[in-house]
GROMACS .gro file of C-alpha atoms in nm:
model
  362
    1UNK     CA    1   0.000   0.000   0.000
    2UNK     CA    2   0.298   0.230   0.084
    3UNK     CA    3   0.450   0.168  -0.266
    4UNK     CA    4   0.107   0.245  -0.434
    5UNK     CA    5   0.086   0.585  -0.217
    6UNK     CA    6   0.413   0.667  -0.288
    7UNK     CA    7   0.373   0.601  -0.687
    8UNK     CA    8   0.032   0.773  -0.681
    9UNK     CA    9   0.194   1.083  -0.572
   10UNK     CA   10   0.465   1.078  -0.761
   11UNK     CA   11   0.241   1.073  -1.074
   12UNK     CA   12   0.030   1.414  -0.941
   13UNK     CA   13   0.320   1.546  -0.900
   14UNK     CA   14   0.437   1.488  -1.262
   15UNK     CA   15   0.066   1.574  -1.365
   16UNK     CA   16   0.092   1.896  -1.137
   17UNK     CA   17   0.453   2.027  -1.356
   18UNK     CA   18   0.330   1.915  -1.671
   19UNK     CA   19  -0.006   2.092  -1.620
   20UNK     CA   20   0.198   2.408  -1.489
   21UNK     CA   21   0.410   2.385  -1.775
   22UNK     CA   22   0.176   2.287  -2.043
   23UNK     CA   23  -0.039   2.659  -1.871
   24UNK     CA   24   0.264   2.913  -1.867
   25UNK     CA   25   0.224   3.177  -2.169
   26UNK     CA   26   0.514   3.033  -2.438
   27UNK     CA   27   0.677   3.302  -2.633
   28UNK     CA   28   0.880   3.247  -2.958
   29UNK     CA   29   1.179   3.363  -3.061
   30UNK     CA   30   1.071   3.536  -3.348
   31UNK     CA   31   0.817   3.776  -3.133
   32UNK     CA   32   0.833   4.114  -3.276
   33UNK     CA   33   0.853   4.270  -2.886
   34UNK     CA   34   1.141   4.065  -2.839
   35UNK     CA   35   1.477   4.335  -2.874
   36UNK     CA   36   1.795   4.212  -2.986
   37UNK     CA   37   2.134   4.363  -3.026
   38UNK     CA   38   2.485   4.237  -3.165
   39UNK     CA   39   2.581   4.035  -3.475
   40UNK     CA   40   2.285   3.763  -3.425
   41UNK     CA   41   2.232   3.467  -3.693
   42UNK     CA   42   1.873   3.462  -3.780
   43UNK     CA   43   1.890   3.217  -4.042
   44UNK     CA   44   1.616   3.042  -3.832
   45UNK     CA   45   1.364   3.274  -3.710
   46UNK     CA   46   1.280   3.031  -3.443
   47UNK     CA   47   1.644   2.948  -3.347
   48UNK     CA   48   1.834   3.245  -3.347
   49UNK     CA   49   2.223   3.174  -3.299
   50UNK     CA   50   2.416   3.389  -3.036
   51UNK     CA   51   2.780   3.374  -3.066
   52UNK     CA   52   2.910   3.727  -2.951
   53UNK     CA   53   3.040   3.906  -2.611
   54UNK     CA   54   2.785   4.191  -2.536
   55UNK     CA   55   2.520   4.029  -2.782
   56UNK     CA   56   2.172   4.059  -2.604
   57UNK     CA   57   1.812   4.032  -2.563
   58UNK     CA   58   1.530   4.234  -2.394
   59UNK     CA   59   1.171   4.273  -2.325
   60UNK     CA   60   0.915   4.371  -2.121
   61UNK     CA   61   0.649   4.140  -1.977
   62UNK     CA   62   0.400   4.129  -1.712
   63UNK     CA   63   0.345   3.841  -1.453
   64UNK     CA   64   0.568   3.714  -1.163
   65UNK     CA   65   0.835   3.499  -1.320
   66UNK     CA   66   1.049   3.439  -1.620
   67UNK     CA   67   1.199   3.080  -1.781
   68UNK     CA   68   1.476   3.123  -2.107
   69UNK     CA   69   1.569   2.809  -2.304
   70UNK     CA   70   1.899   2.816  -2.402
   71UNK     CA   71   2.069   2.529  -2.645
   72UNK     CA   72   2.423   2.563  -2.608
   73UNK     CA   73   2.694   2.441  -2.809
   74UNK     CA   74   2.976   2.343  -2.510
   75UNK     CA   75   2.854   2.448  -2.209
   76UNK     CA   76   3.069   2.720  -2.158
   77UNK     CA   77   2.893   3.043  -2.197
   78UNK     CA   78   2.757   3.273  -1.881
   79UNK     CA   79   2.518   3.545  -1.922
   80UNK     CA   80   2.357   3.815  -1.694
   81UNK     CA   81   2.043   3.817  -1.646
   82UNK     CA   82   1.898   4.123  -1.524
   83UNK     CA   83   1.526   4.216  -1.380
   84UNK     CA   84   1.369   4.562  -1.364
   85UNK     CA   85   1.724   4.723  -1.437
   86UNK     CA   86   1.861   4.581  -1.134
   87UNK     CA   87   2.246   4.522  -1.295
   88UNK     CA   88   2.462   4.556  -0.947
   89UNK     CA   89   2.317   4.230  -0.880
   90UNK     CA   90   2.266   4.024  -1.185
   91UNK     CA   91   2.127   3.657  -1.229
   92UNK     CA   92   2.457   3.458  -1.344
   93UNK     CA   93   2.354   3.161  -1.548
   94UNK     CA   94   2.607   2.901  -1.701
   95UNK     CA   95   2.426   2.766  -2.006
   96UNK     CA   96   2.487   2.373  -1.919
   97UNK     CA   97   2.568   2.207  -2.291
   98UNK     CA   98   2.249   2.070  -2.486
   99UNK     CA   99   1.899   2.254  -2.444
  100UNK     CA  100   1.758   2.330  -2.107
  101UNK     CA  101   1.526   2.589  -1.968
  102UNK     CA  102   1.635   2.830  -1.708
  103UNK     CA  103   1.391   2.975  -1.429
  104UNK     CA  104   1.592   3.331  -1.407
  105UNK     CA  105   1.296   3.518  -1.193
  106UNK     CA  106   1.027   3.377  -0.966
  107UNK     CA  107   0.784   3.569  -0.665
  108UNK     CA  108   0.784   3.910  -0.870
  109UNK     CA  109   0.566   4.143  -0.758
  110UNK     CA  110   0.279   4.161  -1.010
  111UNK     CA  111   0.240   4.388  -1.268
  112UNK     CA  112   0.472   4.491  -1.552
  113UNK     CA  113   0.865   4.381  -1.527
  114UNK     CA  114   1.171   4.432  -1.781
  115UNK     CA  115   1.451   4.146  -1.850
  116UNK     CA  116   1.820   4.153  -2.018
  117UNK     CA  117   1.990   3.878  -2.160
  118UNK     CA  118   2.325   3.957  -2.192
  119UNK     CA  119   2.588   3.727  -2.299
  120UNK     CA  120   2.917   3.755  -2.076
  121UNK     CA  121   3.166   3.516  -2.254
  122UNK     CA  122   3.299   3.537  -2.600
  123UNK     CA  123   3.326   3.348  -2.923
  124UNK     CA  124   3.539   3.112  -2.816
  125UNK     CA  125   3.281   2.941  -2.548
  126UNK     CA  126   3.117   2.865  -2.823
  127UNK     CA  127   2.764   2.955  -2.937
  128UNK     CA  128   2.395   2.939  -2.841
  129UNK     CA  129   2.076   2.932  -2.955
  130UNK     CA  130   1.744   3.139  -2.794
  131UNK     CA  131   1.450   2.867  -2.771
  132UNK     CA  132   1.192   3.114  -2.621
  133UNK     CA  133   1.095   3.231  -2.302
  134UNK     CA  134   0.813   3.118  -2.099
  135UNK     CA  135   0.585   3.341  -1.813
  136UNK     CA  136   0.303   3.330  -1.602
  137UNK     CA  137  -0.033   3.166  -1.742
  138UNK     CA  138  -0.197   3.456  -1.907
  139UNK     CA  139   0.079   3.713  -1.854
  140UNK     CA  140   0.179   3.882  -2.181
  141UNK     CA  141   0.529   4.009  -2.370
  142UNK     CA  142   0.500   4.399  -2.396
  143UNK     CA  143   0.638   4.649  -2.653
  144UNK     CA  144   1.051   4.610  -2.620
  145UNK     CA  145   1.201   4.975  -2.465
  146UNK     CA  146   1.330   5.221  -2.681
  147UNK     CA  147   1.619   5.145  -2.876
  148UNK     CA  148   1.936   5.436  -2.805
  149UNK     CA  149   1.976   5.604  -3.094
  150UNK     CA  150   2.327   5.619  -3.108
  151UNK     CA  151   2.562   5.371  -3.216
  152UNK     CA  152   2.871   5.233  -3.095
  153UNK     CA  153   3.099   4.960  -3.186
  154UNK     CA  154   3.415   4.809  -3.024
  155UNK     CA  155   3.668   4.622  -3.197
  156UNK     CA  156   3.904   4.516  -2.961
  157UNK     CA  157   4.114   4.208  -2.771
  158UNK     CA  158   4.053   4.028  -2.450
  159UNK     CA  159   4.053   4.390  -2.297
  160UNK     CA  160   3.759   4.472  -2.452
  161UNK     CA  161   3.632   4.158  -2.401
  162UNK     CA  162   3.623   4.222  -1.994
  163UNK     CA  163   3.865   3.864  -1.989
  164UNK     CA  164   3.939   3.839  -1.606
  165UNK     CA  165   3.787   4.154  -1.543
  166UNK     CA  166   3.575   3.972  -1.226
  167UNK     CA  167   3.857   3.772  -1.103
  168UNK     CA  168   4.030   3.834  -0.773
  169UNK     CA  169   4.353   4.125  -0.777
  170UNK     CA  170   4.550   3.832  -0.738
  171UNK     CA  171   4.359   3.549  -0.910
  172UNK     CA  172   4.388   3.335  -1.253
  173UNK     CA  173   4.301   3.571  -1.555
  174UNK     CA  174   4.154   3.279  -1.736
  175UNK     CA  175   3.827   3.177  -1.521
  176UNK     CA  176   3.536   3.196  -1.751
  177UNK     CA  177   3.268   3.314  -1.463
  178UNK     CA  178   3.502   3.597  -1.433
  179UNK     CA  179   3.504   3.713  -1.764
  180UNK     CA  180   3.212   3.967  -1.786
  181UNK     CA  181   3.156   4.142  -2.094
  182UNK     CA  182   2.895   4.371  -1.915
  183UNK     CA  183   3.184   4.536  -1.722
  184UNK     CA  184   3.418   4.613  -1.983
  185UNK     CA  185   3.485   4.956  -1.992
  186UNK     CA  186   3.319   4.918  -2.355
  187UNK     CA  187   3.025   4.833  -2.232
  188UNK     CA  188   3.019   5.088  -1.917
  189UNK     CA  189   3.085   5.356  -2.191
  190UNK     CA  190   2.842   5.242  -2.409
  191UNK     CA  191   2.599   5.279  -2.135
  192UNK     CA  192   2.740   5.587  -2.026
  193UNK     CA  193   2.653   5.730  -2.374
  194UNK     CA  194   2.308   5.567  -2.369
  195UNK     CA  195   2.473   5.413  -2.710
  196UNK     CA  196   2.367   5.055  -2.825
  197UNK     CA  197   2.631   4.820  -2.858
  198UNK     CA  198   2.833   4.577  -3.063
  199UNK     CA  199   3.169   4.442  -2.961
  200UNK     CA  200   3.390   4.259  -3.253
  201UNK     CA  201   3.627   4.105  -3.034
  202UNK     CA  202   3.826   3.782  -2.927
  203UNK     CA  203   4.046   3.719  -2.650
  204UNK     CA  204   4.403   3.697  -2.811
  205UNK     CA  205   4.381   3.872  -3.145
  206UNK     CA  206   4.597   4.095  -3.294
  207UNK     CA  207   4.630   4.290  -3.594
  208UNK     CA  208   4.955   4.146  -3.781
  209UNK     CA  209   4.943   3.775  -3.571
  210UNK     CA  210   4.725   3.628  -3.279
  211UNK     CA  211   4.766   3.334  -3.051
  212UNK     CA  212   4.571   3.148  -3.279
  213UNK     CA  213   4.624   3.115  -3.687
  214UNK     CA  214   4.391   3.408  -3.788
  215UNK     CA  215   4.356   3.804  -3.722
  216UNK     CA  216   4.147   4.108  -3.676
  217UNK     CA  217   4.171   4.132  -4.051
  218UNK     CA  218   4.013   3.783  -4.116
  219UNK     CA  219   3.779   3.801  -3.818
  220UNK     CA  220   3.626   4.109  -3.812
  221UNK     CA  221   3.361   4.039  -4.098
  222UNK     CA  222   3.227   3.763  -3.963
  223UNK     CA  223   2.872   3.694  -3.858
  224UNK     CA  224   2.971   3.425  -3.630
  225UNK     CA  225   3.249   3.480  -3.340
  226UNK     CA  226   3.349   3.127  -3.356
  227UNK     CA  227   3.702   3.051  -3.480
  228UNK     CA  228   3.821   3.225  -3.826
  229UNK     CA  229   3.499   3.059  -4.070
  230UNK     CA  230   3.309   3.193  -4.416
  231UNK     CA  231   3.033   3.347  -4.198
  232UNK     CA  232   2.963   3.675  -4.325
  233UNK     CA  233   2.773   3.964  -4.124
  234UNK     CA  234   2.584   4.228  -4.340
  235UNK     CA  235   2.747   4.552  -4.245
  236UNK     CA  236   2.438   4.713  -4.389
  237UNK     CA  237   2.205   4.583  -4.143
  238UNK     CA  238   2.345   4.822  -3.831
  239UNK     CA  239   2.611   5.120  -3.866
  240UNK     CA  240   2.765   5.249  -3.569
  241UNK     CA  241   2.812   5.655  -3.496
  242UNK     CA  242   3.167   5.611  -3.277
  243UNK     CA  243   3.390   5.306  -3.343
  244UNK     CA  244   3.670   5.203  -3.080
  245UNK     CA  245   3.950   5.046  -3.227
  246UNK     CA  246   4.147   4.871  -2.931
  247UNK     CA  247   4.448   4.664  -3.055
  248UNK     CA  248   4.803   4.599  -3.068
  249UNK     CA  249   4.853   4.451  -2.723
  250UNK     CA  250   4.887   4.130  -2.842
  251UNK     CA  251   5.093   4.220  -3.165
  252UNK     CA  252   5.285   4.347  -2.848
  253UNK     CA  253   5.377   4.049  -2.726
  254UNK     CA  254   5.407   3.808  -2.985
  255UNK     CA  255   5.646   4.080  -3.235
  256UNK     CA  256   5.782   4.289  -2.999
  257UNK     CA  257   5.881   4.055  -2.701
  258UNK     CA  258   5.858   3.719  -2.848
  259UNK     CA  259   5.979   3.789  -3.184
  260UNK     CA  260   5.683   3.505  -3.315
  261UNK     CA  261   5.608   3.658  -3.668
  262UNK     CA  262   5.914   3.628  -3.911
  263UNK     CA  263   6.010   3.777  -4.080
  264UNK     CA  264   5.981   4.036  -3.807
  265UNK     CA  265   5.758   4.371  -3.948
  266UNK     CA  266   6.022   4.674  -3.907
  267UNK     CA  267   5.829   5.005  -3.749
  268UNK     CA  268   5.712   5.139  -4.086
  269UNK     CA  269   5.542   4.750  -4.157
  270UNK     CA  270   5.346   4.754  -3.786
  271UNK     CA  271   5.221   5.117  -3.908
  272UNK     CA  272   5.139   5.019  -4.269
  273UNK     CA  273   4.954   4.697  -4.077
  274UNK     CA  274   4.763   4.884  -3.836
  275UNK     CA  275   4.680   5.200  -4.038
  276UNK     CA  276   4.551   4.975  -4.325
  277UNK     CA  277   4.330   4.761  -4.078
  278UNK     CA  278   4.162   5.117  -3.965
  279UNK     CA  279   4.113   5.224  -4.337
  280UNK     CA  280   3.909   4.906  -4.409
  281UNK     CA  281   3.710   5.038  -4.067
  282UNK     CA  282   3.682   5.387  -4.263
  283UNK     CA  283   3.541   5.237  -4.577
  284UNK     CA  284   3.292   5.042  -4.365
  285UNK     CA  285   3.170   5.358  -4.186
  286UNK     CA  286   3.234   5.677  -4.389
  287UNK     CA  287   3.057   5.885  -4.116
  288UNK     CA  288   3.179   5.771  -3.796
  289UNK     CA  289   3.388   5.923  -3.548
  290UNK     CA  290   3.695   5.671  -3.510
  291UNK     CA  291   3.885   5.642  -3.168
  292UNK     CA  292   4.203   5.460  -3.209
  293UNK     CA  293   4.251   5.348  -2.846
  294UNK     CA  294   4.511   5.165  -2.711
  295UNK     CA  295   4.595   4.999  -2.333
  296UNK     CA  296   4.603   4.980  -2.039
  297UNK     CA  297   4.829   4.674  -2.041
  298UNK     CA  298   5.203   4.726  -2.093
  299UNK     CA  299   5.158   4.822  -2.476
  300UNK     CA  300   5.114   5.179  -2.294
  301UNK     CA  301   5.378   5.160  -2.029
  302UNK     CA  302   5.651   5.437  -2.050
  303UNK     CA  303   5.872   5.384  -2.322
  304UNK     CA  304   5.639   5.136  -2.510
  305UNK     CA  305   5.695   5.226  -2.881
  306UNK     CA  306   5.323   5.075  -2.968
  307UNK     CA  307   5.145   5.423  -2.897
  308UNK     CA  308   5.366   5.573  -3.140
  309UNK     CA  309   5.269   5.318  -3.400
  310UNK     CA  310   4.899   5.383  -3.313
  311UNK     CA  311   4.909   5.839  -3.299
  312UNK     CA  312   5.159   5.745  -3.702
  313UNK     CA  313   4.916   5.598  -3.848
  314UNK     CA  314   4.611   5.758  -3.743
  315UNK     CA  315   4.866   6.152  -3.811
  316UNK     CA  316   4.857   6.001  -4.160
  317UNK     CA  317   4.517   5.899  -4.249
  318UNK     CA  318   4.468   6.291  -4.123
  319UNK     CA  319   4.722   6.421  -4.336
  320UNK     CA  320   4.728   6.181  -4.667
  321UNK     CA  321   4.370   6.085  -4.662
  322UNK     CA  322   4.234   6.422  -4.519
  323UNK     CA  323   4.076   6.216  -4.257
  324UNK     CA  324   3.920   6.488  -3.987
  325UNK     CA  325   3.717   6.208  -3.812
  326UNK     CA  326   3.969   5.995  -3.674
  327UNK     CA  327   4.132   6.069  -3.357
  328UNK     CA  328   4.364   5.860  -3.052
  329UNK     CA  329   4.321   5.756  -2.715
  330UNK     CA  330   4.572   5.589  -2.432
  331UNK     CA  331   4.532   5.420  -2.167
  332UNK     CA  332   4.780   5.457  -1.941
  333UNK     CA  333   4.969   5.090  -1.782
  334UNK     CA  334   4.930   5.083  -1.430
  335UNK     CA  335   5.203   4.834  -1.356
  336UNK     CA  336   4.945   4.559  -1.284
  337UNK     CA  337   5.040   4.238  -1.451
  338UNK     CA  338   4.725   4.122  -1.518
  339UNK     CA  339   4.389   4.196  -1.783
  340UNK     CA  340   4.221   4.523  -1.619
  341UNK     CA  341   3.965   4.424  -1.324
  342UNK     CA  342   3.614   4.634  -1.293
  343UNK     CA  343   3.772   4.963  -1.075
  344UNK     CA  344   4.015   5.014  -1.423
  345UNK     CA  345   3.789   4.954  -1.654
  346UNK     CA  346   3.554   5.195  -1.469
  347UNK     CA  347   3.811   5.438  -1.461
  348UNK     CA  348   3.907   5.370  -1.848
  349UNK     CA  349   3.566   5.397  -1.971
  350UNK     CA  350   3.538   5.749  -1.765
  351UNK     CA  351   3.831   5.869  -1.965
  352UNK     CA  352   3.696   5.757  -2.289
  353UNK     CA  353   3.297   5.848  -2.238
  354UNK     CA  354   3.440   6.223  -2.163
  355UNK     CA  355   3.686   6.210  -2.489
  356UNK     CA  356   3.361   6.103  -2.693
  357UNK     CA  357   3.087   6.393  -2.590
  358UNK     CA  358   3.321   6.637  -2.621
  359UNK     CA  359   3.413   6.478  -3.019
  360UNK     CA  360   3.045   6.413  -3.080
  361UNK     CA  361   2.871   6.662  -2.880
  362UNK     CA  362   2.673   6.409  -2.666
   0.00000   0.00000   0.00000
């Protein structure tokens, strides 16, 4: 009799989730009050394909709790999830690999809520895919907020990415819960600006080599952030008003201290290299305001001959190509060994949010 009781409950209880399942209000992926930003793959309306740092999705919905599904590739990938603008104290959520549904807010007060989706980790954790997001029985998705009207794109290194930027002052750089995309100073400034966002960038990447076989030149046209591939995003589909151009620290390294790239690229070759990366930006965006930015790791520190690669090329494109739109900015090397944590990039994307309104007037 105890078995049968036991059994009997068990199966109400299954009845009782698949009834409260089977009753929340189901809402697709393709839901025109659903707000997305970043290079997103859309091939299937019903299975869009996230991929990079910074990407994100947001809405507005009524009821008392939220559910994502997320299918992700390896089960590497964190995002924030934040309620009702409540960011100093995000939901973290590690997609687990495969396709699973995430309760990411529960007990809400009723009445009308907001959500962000933002998507921490970078390219190289893989990608996922946005199944749909589930609420209350008979709650509803509202109109998405206001998109900024300005524009702002990033194209940058593991600096930009926010790698480590979470860890401890003392801890491992390379601890993918720390890396937090959200508190790059890109991000902070983009915010600052009230700018929407895209950041083109990959932990490692340079502009004449990378740790990895492929550069900024073969990766920045991509419409996937995984690995160098034939993806190919539609430049026409989102054009930015400020671009941030953030490299070098790695060519850094791997020329200037390691000596990896032979033969080696004299001063006049890592100019040519970086100034022709930033005219292929120019042709992209005719309009925009360019800020070639460099640091704060130890490309800036005193003496570093990288800044002066950085202010020749960009003196140039003023002078030869009668660029009046293109400017520099440094960051200055602190002496800490390690990628920037939150306090620098705060203080970084204070220095760089004042540089742009005074440029742009904001």
């Amino acid at each position: 009799m105890k078995t049968t009781l036991n059994t009997c409950a068990a199966l109400l209880a299954g009845l009782l989730y698949a009834g409260s399942a089977f009753a929340a209000t189901q809402v697709a992926p393709s839901d025109k009050n659903l707000q997305y930003t970043g290079r997103i793959d859309f091939a299937d309306p019903q299975a869009p394909v996230i991929s990079w740092p910074a990407t994100q999705i947001a809405g507005n919905f009524t009821g008392t709790s939220l559910s994502v599904t997320l299918d992700d590739e390896r089960g590497l990938n964190y995002f924030n999830v934040i309620i009702d603008g409540q960011d100093a104290s995000p939901l973290i959520l590690q997609a687990a690999k495969g396709s699973q549904t995430y309760e990411v807010a529960q007990g809400l007060a009723p009445g009308k809520h907001s959500f962000l989706i933002f998507k921490r980790t970078e390219g190289e954790e893989g990608t996922t895919t946005f199944r749909g997001l589930a609420l209350d029985d008979g709650a509803t998705l509202l109109a998405p907020p206001p998109r900024p009207k300005r524009h702002i794109e990033f194209f940058g290194d593991s600096i930009t990415s926010g790698m480590g930027n979470e860890a401890p002052f003392n801890g491992d750089d390379a601890v993918k819960r720390d890396k937090n995309s959200y508190l790059s100073y890109a991000a902070i400034t983009a915010r600052k600006l009230n700018a929407e966002l895209h950041m083109t960038t990959q932990s490692g990447i340079g502009v004449m080599i990378s740790w990895f076989p492929f550069t900024m030149p073969d990766f920045y046209d991509q419409l996937s952030a995984v690995g160098d591939n034939d993806t190919q995003w539609d430049f026409k589909r989102w054009t930015p008003d400020v671009v941030v151009v953030n490299l070098m620290q790695n060519d850094s390294w791997l020329i200037g201290r390691d000596h990896k790239l032979q033969p080696e690229p004299d001063d006049e070759g890592r100019i040519a290299a970086y100034r022709k990366f930033v005219t292929r930006v120019r042709q992209l965006y005719p309009n925009a305001y360019i800020v070639c930015a460099l640091g704060s790791m130890d490309a800036t520190r005193p003496g570093s001959p990288w800044p002066g690669y950085v202010k020749t090329a960009v003196e140039r494109m003023r002078k030869e190509d009668g660029d009046k739109r293109i400017d520099t900015v440094f960051f200055p090397f602190t002496g800490y060994g390690h990628h920037p944590r939150v306090f620098q990039h705060q203080q970084n994307a204070q220095k760089l949010t004042a540089f742009i309104k005074q440029k742009m007037g904001w």
